[in-house]
Amino acid sequence: MLTKKQIKEIREALEQSQNPLFYFHDDQDGLCSYILLRRYLGRGKGIAVKKIPMPQEYFRRVTEFNPDAIFVLDLPDISKEFFDEVAKLNLPVIWIDHHDIDLKLPKFVRYYNPFLSKKKKYEPVSLLCQQIANNKQDEWISLVGCISDKMIPDFYKDFLKQYPELGIKAKDAFDVYYNSDLGKICKILGAGLKDKTTNVMKMIRSLIDAKNPYDVLNENKNNSEMHEKFNEINAKFNKLTEKAKAGYNGGEILFFRYAGDTSMSSSVANYLSYLFSDKIVCVSYINGEEVRLSLRGENVRESVLKVLKKIKNSYGGGHDGAVGAGMNLSSLDFFEKEFRKLIEKRK
């Protein structure tokens, strides 16, 4: 968790900024982190970041909105080129993250990450932002981010008392995610983030104004596009996961490749790792000559990063048990072969 001193510093930075710009990871944890701080402060623009490290091209939003401070939420890495542009404007950057990663940061960046402490406890950024906002009425928003990031916070018990029909008693976050209406809310927001920019912004506005979780769960005139996208994404998700299950022939690693117009490798990998909890899962989304991979499994990050060092123009990072990576399609066979060797050596 953040310390009292850190919370005070972040709140002061928020309150001093009259026109803040928020960059957040385009998953539920990142989205909910932004919504929590936006509701707390009552002002600011939010930009979902789809590329890691966040490239220089995202700087155009700084030019567009002319902020007096930049807040970064749930992003594991940002390009040097982006920071070079920010440095020219002498803008403060406040970065809140939870990835276990060693970064060399410019002096103007104020970086907050519980993994820098001795305890190194895994805590989603939406949990940290709930600490900052400290609004009990918004705990359900933090819960959506936490459950989606495979963590059940202590205040889930309070949520069950208030909304017993939306959750289930469980020790594993993915039991909640895949078997409850709270989990459906998580999936609705995840699908909404894959929509066109206009609808993503409309979803964000509806979340800023939402009074309770039913404003997301129940379809209405303000969220109809979000529900329509969820139904579309969910149908594709079901087809992909059935195909992945049917193609698995045993072994320590479940490899699954697919192509199409929608990237959902992270969601597919999460579900497959839920079903095959004792296996390593590697889901590859092929988009032209580019491949994005989502890997799940115990201590998988170390093996992934070792292989990526052998592949030019590749990238990757994340948590010990959940990693994202990318490379050229021509390198995918090599990656899978070398990755399998490393996993087999661990036996």
GROMACS .gro file of C-alpha atoms in nm, residues 17-338:
model
  322
   17SER     CA    1  -0.335   2.078  -1.099
   18GLN     CA    2  -0.611   2.271  -1.271
   19ASN     CA    3  -0.584   2.081  -1.599
   20PRO     CA    4  -0.439   1.734  -1.539
   21LEU     CA    5  -0.387   1.477  -1.814
   22PHE     CA    6  -0.412   1.109  -1.717
   23TYR     CA    7  -0.250   0.828  -1.917
   24PHE     CA    8  -0.378   0.487  -1.811
   25HIS     CA    9  -0.327   0.129  -1.928
   26ASP     CA   10  -0.617   0.015  -2.146
   27ASP     CA   11  -0.735  -0.262  -1.915
   28GLN     CA   12  -0.988  -0.259  -1.632
   29ASP     CA   13  -0.728  -0.183  -1.364
   30GLY     CA   14  -0.598   0.117  -1.554
   31LEU     CA   15  -0.946   0.240  -1.646
   32CYS     CA   16  -1.081   0.211  -1.292
   33SER     CA   17  -0.771   0.384  -1.155
   34TYR     CA   18  -0.843   0.682  -1.377
   35ILE     CA   19  -1.215   0.686  -1.295
   36LEU     CA   20  -1.140   0.685  -0.920
   37LEU     CA   21  -0.903   0.983  -0.943
   38ARG     CA   22  -1.124   1.167  -1.191
   39ARG     CA   23  -1.426   1.133  -0.962
   40TYR     CA   24  -1.213   1.240  -0.666
   41LEU     CA   25  -1.077   1.550  -0.835
   42GLY     CA   26  -1.369   1.646  -1.059
   43ARG     CA   27  -1.153   1.742  -1.356
   44GLY     CA   28  -0.896   1.610  -1.601
   45LYS     CA   29  -0.874   1.426  -1.934
   46GLY     CA   30  -0.798   1.054  -1.965
   47ILE     CA   31  -0.613   0.870  -2.243
   48ALA     CA   32  -0.609   0.490  -2.270
   49VAL     CA   33  -0.263   0.364  -2.368
   50LYS     CA   34  -0.251   0.057  -2.590
   51LYS     CA   35   0.122   0.040  -2.664
   52ILE     CA   36   0.396  -0.049  -2.413
   53PRO     CA   37   0.640   0.116  -2.372
   54MET     CA   38   0.418   0.419  -2.427
   55PRO     CA   39   0.567   0.570  -2.744
   56GLN     CA   40   0.635   0.930  -2.838
   57GLU     CA   41   0.319   0.946  -3.050
   58TYR     CA   42   0.111   0.982  -2.733
   59PHE     CA   43   0.276   1.317  -2.669
   60ARG     CA   44   0.042   1.478  -2.922
   61ARG     CA   45  -0.226   1.459  -2.652
   62VAL     CA   46  -0.011   1.689  -2.438
   63THR     CA   47  -0.003   1.937  -2.726
   64GLU     CA   48  -0.378   1.898  -2.775
   65PHE     CA   49  -0.489   1.941  -2.412
   66ASN     CA   50  -0.209   2.165  -2.280
   67PRO     CA   51  -0.208   2.015  -1.926
   68ASP     CA   52  -0.029   2.159  -1.626
   69ALA     CA   53   0.054   1.810  -1.491
   70ILE     CA   54   0.069   1.454  -1.622
   71PHE     CA   55  -0.047   1.152  -1.421
   72VAL     CA   56   0.047   0.800  -1.533
   73LEU     CA   57  -0.153   0.501  -1.407
   74ASP     CA   58  -0.074   0.129  -1.436
   75LEU     CA   59   0.185   0.162  -1.716
   76PRO     CA   60   0.498  -0.055  -1.678
   77ASP     CA   61   0.714   0.150  -1.914
   78ILE     CA   62   0.732   0.478  -2.106
   79SER     CA   63   0.967   0.556  -2.393
   80LYS     CA   64   1.262   0.791  -2.349
   81GLU     CA   65   1.139   0.985  -2.653
   82PHE     CA   66   0.811   1.067  -2.477
   83PHE     CA   67   0.995   1.191  -2.170
   84ASP     CA   68   1.230   1.398  -2.388
   85GLU     CA   69   0.929   1.588  -2.521
   86VAL     CA   70   0.779   1.635  -2.175
   87ALA     CA   71   1.111   1.772  -2.046
   88LYS     CA   72   1.096   2.056  -2.299
   89LEU     CA   73   0.773   2.181  -2.137
   90ASN     CA   74   0.894   2.139  -1.779
   91LEU     CA   75   0.577   1.950  -1.683
   92PRO     CA   76   0.556   1.747  -1.360
   93VAL     CA   77   0.489   1.375  -1.404
   94ILE     CA   78   0.331   1.169  -1.125
   95TRP     CA   79   0.348   0.796  -1.202
   96ILE     CA   80   0.157   0.536  -0.997
   97ASP     CA   81   0.233   0.175  -1.083
   98HIS     CA   82   0.259  -0.178  -0.941
   99HIS     CA   83   0.484  -0.366  -1.183
  100ASP     CA   84   0.801  -0.524  -1.051
  101ILE     CA   85   1.041  -0.352  -1.287
  102ASP     CA   86   1.365  -0.156  -1.262
  103LEU     CA   87   1.335   0.180  -1.437
  104LYS     CA   88   1.576   0.467  -1.493
  105LEU     CA   89   1.357   0.774  -1.467
  106PRO     CA   90   1.411   1.145  -1.536
  107LYS     CA   91   1.441   1.363  -1.228
  108PHE     CA   92   1.110   1.538  -1.297
  109VAL     CA   93   0.916   1.209  -1.258
  110ARG     CA   94   0.769   1.129  -0.917
  111TYR     CA   95   0.727   0.752  -0.913
  112TYR     CA   96   0.507   0.562  -0.666
  113ASN     CA   97   0.515   0.183  -0.660
  114PRO     CA   98   0.459  -0.054  -0.362
  115PHE     CA   99   0.709  -0.295  -0.519
  116LEU     CA  100   0.982  -0.049  -0.425
  117SER     CA  101   0.915  -0.122  -0.057
  118LYS     CA  102   1.058  -0.417   0.132
  119LYS     CA  103   0.723  -0.598   0.146
  120LYS     CA  104   0.683  -0.611  -0.236
  121LYS     CA  105   0.313  -0.698  -0.205
  122TYR     CA  106   0.106  -0.728  -0.522
  123GLU     CA  107  -0.160  -0.456  -0.529
  124PRO     CA  108  -0.347  -0.333  -0.838
  125VAL     CA  109  -0.324   0.038  -0.911
  126SER     CA  110  -0.701   0.067  -0.872
  127LEU     CA  111  -0.650  -0.034  -0.507
  128LEU     CA  112  -0.384   0.235  -0.465
  129CYS     CA  113  -0.611   0.495  -0.627
  130GLN     CA  114  -0.893   0.398  -0.391
  131GLN     CA  115  -0.649   0.471  -0.107
  132ILE     CA  116  -0.593   0.815  -0.254
  133ALA     CA  117  -0.958   0.895  -0.329
  134ASN     CA  118  -1.079   0.734  -0.005
  135ASN     CA  119  -1.446   0.740  -0.109
  136LYS     CA  120  -1.633   0.440   0.029
  137GLN     CA  121  -1.908   0.489  -0.230
  138ASP     CA  122  -1.649   0.421  -0.502
  139GLU     CA  123  -1.514   0.095  -0.360
  140TRP     CA  124  -1.711  -0.099  -0.622
  141ILE     CA  125  -1.510   0.076  -0.895
  142SER     CA  126  -1.184  -0.023  -0.729
  143LEU     CA  127  -1.320  -0.378  -0.693
  144VAL     CA  128  -1.377  -0.404  -1.068
  145GLY     CA  129  -1.013  -0.312  -1.130
  146CYS     CA  130  -0.881  -0.542  -0.858
  147ILE     CA  131  -1.088  -0.847  -0.951
  148SER     CA  132  -0.990  -0.801  -1.316
  149ASP     CA  133  -0.626  -0.794  -1.206
  150LYS     CA  134  -0.671  -1.117  -1.005
  151MET     CA  135  -0.681  -0.973  -0.653
  152ILE     CA  136  -0.957  -0.963  -0.389
  153PRO     CA  137  -0.919  -0.663  -0.156
  154ASP     CA  138  -1.039  -0.665   0.205
  155PHE     CA  139  -1.341  -0.444   0.132
  156TYR     CA  140  -1.492  -0.712  -0.093
  157LYS     CA  141  -1.662  -0.836   0.228
  158ASP     CA  142  -1.835  -0.498   0.264
  159PHE     CA  143  -1.941  -0.513  -0.100
  160LEU     CA  144  -2.103  -0.854  -0.044
  161LYS     CA  145  -2.303  -0.713   0.246
  162GLN     CA  146  -2.428  -0.424   0.034
  163TYR     CA  147  -2.473  -0.616  -0.295
  164PRO     CA  148  -2.499  -0.988  -0.201
  165GLU     CA  149  -2.668  -1.066  -0.532
  166LEU     CA  150  -2.372  -0.936  -0.737
  167GLY     CA  151  -2.087  -1.138  -0.585
  168ILE     CA  152  -2.001  -1.479  -0.449
  169LYS     CA  153  -1.796  -1.596  -0.154
  170ALA     CA  154  -1.459  -1.690  -0.300
  171LYS     CA  155  -1.088  -1.684  -0.226
  172ASP     CA  156  -0.978  -1.667  -0.589
  173ALA     CA  157  -1.049  -1.347  -0.781
  174PHE     CA  158  -1.110  -1.531  -1.106
  175ASP     CA  159  -1.386  -1.735  -0.940
  176VAL     CA  160  -1.557  -1.399  -0.889
  177TYR     CA  161  -1.464  -1.282  -1.239
  178TYR     CA  162  -1.608  -1.582  -1.422
  179ASN     CA  163  -1.899  -1.674  -1.193
  180SER     CA  164  -2.073  -1.357  -1.073
  181ASP     CA  165  -2.244  -1.040  -1.190
  182LEU     CA  166  -1.955  -0.836  -1.050
  183GLY     CA  167  -1.737  -1.037  -1.286
  184LYS     CA  168  -1.976  -0.955  -1.570
  185ILE     CA  169  -1.924  -0.585  -1.494
  186CYS     CA  170  -1.548  -0.644  -1.519
  187LYS     CA  171  -1.596  -0.809  -1.858
  188ILE     CA  172  -1.831  -0.537  -1.984
  189LEU     CA  173  -1.569  -0.269  -1.914
  190GLY     CA  174  -1.293  -0.483  -2.067
  191ALA     CA  175  -1.498  -0.520  -2.385
  192GLY     CA  176  -1.585  -0.151  -2.385
  193LEU     CA  177  -1.217  -0.060  -2.399
  194LYS     CA  178  -1.191  -0.245  -2.730
  195ASP     CA  179  -1.452  -0.024  -2.893
  196LYS     CA  180  -1.388   0.275  -3.118
  197THR     CA  181  -1.255   0.588  -2.947
  198THR     CA  182  -1.590   0.771  -2.953
  199ASN     CA  183  -1.762   0.492  -2.763
  200VAL     CA  184  -1.471   0.449  -2.520
  201MET     CA  185  -1.502   0.817  -2.430
  202LYS     CA  186  -1.878   0.779  -2.388
  203MET     CA  187  -1.818   0.482  -2.157
  204ILE     CA  188  -1.575   0.687  -1.951
  205ARG     CA  189  -1.828   0.967  -1.916
  206SER     CA  190  -2.094   0.721  -1.801
  207LEU     CA  191  -1.855   0.576  -1.541
  208ILE     CA  192  -1.769   0.921  -1.411
  209ASP     CA  193  -2.142   0.977  -1.349
  210ALA     CA  194  -2.232   0.623  -1.233
  211LYS     CA  195  -2.400   0.604  -0.893
  212ASN     CA  196  -2.362   0.230  -0.835
  213PRO     CA  197  -2.263  -0.094  -1.015
  214TYR     CA  198  -2.611  -0.135  -1.161
  215ASP     CA  199  -2.545   0.169  -1.380
  216VAL     CA  200  -2.297  -0.056  -1.562
  217LEU     CA  201  -2.463  -0.395  -1.526
  218ASN     CA  202  -2.809  -0.291  -1.647
  219GLU     CA  203  -2.833  -0.169  -2.004
  220ASN     CA  204  -2.969   0.183  -2.051
  221LYS     CA  205  -2.952   0.469  -2.300
  222ASN     CA  206  -2.618   0.584  -2.158
  223ASN     CA  207  -2.437   0.251  -2.190
  224SER     CA  208  -2.609   0.071  -2.479
  225GLU     CA  209  -2.296   0.084  -2.698
  226MET     CA  210  -2.092  -0.068  -2.416
  227HIS     CA  211  -2.336  -0.360  -2.382
  228GLU     CA  212  -2.350  -0.406  -2.758
  229LYS     CA  213  -1.971  -0.430  -2.769
  230PHE     CA  214  -1.970  -0.673  -2.477
  231ASN     CA  215  -2.212  -0.906  -2.655
  232GLU     CA  216  -1.997  -0.892  -2.970
  233ILE     CA  217  -1.669  -0.949  -2.785
  234ASN     CA  218  -1.814  -1.219  -2.562
  235ALA     CA  219  -1.934  -1.420  -2.862
  236LYS     CA  220  -1.584  -1.404  -3.017
  237PHE     CA  221  -1.425  -1.487  -2.682
  238ASN     CA  222  -1.638  -1.800  -2.642
  239LYS     CA  223  -1.546  -1.923  -2.990
  240LEU     CA  224  -1.174  -1.867  -2.930
  241THR     CA  225  -1.164  -2.035  -2.591
  242GLU     CA  226  -1.357  -2.337  -2.722
  243LYS     CA  227  -1.110  -2.363  -3.009
  244ALA     CA  228  -0.814  -2.334  -2.770
  245LYS     CA  229  -0.951  -2.605  -2.541
  246ALA     CA  230  -1.024  -2.837  -2.834
  247GLY     CA  231  -0.670  -2.792  -2.969
  248TYR     CA  232  -0.489  -2.865  -2.643
  249ASN     CA  233  -0.332  -3.211  -2.651
  250GLY     CA  234  -0.168  -3.213  -2.310
  251GLY     CA  235   0.179  -3.114  -2.200
  252GLU     CA  236   0.324  -2.848  -1.974
  253ILE     CA  237   0.241  -2.556  -2.209
  254LEU     CA  238  -0.083  -2.467  -2.383
  255PHE     CA  239   0.008  -2.276  -2.700
  256PHE     CA  240  -0.275  -2.107  -2.889
  257ARG     CA  241  -0.253  -1.882  -3.195
  258TYR     CA  242  -0.532  -1.684  -3.355
  259ALA     CA  243  -0.591  -1.391  -3.590
  260GLY     CA  244  -0.881  -1.157  -3.654
  261ASP     CA  245  -0.996  -0.800  -3.615
  262THR     CA  246  -0.996  -0.794  -3.234
  263SER     CA  247  -0.708  -0.845  -2.994
  264MET     CA  248  -0.818  -1.027  -2.680
  265SER     CA  249  -0.514  -1.240  -2.606
  266SER     CA  250  -0.499  -1.122  -2.245
  267SER     CA  251  -0.862  -1.219  -2.175
  268VAL     CA  252  -0.822  -1.555  -2.349
  269ALA     CA  253  -0.498  -1.628  -2.163
  270ASN     CA  254  -0.657  -1.541  -1.829
  271TYR     CA  255  -0.947  -1.777  -1.886
  272LEU     CA  256  -0.730  -2.062  -2.008
  273SER     CA  257  -0.502  -2.022  -1.707
  274TYR     CA  258  -0.813  -2.037  -1.487
  275LEU     CA  259  -0.920  -2.363  -1.650
  276PHE     CA  260  -0.567  -2.510  -1.666
  277SER     CA  261  -0.427  -2.361  -1.347
  278ASP     CA  262  -0.130  -2.601  -1.328
  279LYS     CA  263  -0.014  -2.527  -1.686
  280ILE     CA  264   0.172  -2.252  -1.865
  281VAL     CA  265  -0.048  -2.065  -2.115
  282CYS     CA  266   0.083  -1.878  -2.421
  283VAL     CA  267  -0.175  -1.704  -2.640
  284SER     CA  268  -0.054  -1.532  -2.958
  285TYR     CA  269  -0.264  -1.279  -3.148
  286ILE     CA  270  -0.142  -1.245  -3.507
  287ASN     CA  271  -0.210  -0.913  -3.677
  288GLY     CA  272  -0.039  -0.902  -4.015
  289GLU     CA  273   0.335  -0.936  -3.954
  290GLU     CA  274   0.304  -0.842  -3.586
  291VAL     CA  275   0.234  -1.079  -3.295
  292ARG     CA  276   0.118  -0.990  -2.946
  293LEU     CA  277   0.155  -1.258  -2.682
  294SER     CA  278  -0.007  -1.303  -2.342
  295LEU     CA  279   0.152  -1.559  -2.114
  296ARG     CA  280   0.031  -1.691  -1.780
  297GLY     CA  281   0.184  -1.932  -1.531
  298GLU     CA  282   0.400  -1.958  -1.223
  299ASN     CA  283   0.719  -1.747  -1.252
  300VAL     CA  284   0.671  -1.721  -1.628
  301ARG     CA  285   0.823  -1.376  -1.669
  302GLU     CA  286   1.186  -1.480  -1.617
  303SER     CA  287   1.169  -1.739  -1.896
  304VAL     CA  288   0.991  -1.502  -2.135
  305LEU     CA  289   1.245  -1.224  -2.089
  306LYS     CA  290   1.536  -1.465  -2.144
  307VAL     CA  291   1.398  -1.566  -2.483
  308LEU     CA  292   1.311  -1.210  -2.584
  309LYS     CA  293   1.676  -1.112  -2.541
  310LYS     CA  294   1.751  -1.338  -2.837
  311ILE     CA  295   1.488  -1.179  -3.063
  312LYS     CA  296   1.546  -0.848  -3.239
  313ASN     CA  297   1.279  -0.577  -3.210
  314SER     CA  298   1.088  -0.772  -2.947
  315TYR     CA  299   0.949  -0.636  -2.623
  316GLY     CA  300   0.782  -0.765  -2.311
  317GLY     CA  301   0.719  -0.729  -1.941
  318GLY     CA  302   0.463  -0.756  -1.666
  319HIS     CA  303   0.427  -0.959  -1.350
  320ASP     CA  304   0.587  -1.288  -1.245
  321GLY     CA  305   0.280  -1.485  -1.343
  322ALA     CA  306   0.131  -1.264  -1.617
  323VAL     CA  307   0.337  -1.128  -1.905
  324GLY     CA  308   0.270  -0.945  -2.229
  325ALA     CA  309   0.514  -0.953  -2.521
  326GLY     CA  310   0.540  -0.862  -2.886
  327MET     CA  311   0.755  -0.948  -3.186
  328ASN     CA  312   0.753  -1.000  -3.561
  329LEU     CA  313   0.557  -1.300  -3.685
  330SER     CA  314   0.875  -1.450  -3.833
  331SER     CA  315   1.012  -1.488  -3.478
  332LEU     CA  316   0.714  -1.668  -3.326
  333ASP     CA  317   0.825  -2.025  -3.406
  334PHE     CA  318   1.167  -1.954  -3.256
  335PHE     CA  319   1.012  -1.800  -2.946
  336GLU     CA  320   0.784  -2.098  -2.880
  337LYS     CA  321   1.069  -2.345  -2.933
  338GLU     CA  322   1.312  -2.165  -2.700
   0.00000   0.00000   0.00000
